[in-house]
Coordinates of C-alpha atoms in Angstrom, one line a residue:
X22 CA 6.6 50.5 -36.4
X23 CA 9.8 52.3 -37.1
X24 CA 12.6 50.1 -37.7
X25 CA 16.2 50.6 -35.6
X26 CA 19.2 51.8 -38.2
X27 CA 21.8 49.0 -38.8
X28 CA 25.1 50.7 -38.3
X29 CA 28.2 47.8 -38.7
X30 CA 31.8 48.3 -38.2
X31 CA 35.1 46.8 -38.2
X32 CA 39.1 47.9 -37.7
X33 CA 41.8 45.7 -39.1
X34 CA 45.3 46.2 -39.0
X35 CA 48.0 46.0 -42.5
X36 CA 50.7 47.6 -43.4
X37 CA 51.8 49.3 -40.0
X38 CA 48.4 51.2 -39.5
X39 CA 45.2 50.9 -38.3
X40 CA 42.1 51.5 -40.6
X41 CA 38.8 51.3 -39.8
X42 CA 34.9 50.8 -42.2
X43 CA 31.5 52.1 -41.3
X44 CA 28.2 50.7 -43.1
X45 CA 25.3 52.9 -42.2
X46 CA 22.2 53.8 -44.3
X47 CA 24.0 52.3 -47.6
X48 CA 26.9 54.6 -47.2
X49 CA 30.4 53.4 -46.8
X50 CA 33.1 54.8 -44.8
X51 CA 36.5 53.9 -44.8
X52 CA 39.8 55.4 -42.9
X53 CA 43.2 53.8 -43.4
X54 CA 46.5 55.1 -42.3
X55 CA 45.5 55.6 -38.6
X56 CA 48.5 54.7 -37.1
X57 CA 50.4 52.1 -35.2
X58 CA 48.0 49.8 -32.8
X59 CA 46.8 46.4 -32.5
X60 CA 43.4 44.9 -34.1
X61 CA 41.7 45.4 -31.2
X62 CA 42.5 49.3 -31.2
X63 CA 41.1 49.0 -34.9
X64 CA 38.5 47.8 -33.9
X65 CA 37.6 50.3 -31.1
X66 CA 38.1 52.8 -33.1
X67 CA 35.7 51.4 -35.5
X68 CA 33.3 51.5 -32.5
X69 CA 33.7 54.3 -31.6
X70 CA 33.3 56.1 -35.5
X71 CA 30.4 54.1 -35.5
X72 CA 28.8 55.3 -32.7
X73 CA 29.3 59.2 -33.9
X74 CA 27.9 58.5 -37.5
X75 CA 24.8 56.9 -35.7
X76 CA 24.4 59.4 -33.4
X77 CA 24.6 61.8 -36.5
X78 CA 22.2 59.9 -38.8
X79 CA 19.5 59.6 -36.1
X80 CA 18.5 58.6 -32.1
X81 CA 17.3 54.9 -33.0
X82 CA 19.8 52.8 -34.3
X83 CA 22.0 49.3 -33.0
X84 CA 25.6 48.5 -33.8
X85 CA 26.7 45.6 -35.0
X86 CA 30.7 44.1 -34.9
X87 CA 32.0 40.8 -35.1
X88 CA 34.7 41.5 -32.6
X89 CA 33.2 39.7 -29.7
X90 CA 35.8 41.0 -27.1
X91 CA 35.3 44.3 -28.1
X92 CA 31.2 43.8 -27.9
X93 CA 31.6 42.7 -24.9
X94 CA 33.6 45.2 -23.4
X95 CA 31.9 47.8 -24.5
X96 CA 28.8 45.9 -22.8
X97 CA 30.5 45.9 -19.8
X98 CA 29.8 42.2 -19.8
X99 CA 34.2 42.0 -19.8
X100 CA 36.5 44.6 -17.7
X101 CA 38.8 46.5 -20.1
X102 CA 42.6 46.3 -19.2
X103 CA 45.1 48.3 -20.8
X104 CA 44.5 50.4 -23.9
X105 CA 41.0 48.9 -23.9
X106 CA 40.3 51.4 -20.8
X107 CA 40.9 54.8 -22.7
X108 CA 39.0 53.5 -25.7
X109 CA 35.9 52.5 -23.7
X110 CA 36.1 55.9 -21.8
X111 CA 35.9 58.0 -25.0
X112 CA 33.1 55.2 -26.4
X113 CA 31.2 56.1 -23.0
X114 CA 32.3 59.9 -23.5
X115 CA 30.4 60.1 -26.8
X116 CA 27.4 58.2 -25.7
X117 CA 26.7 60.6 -23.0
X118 CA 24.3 60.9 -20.3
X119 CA 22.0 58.7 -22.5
X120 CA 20.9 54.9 -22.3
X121 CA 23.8 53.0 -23.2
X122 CA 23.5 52.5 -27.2
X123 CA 22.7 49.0 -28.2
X124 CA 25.8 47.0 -29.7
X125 CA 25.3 43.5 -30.6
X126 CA 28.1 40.7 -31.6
X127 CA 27.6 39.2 -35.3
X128 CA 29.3 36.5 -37.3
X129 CA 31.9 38.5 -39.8
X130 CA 30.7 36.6 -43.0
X131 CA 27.2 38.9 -41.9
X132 CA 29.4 41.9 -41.1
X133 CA 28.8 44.8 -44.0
X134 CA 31.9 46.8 -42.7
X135 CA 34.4 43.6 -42.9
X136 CA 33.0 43.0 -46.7
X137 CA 33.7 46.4 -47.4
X138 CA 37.6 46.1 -46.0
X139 CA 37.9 42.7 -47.5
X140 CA 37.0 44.1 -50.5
X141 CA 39.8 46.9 -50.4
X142 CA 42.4 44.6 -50.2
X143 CA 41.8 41.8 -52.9
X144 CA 44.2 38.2 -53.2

């Protein structure tokens, strides 16, 4: 039995910009300096890099995010309002024709991607 890839993200917000982190297959991949935006816009972004790295690294994979509005959404368990919308269209965009990719909610102290932005940013 062939096990599903783990792929976990997270977007934060500091210092006026977005930024975004990516754990897939041991590699880490960061962005920073994305722009003005709100967590939640991090965080969507960090979806949506998520879903293109999982999509490149293979066909059977889940995402995991501890941003349980933004899993839901994405679900379509919530209706996205305002930015949300064009975020979830370009998230739908990249999935394609295809069954909806699997995205599941997960505490952040499990989250690889929110270790690896914590980590940039020590106290």
């Amino acid at each position: 039995m062939r096990t599903r890839l783990k792929v976990y993200f997270d977007g934060g917000y500091r210092g006026n910009a977005m930024e975004t982190a990516v754990v897939a297959a041991g590699q880490v991949t960061i962005a920073r300096g994305l722009g003005p935006g709100s967590s939640s816009d991090a965080e969507w972004l960090a979806l949506i890099r998520a879903l293109t790295i999982a999509q490149s690294l293979g066909s059977d994979f889940v995402l995991l995010g501890d941003s349980a509005d933004v899993v839901a959404k994405a679900n379509g368990l919530i209706r996205c309002r305002g930015s949300c919308v064009g975020h979830l269209r370009e998230f739908r965009t990249l999935a394609g024709g295809r069954d909806a990719p699997h995205i599941r909610y997960i505490k952040r102290s499990q989250n690889l991607a929110g270790i690896a932005l914590a980590r940039q940013h020590p106290r």
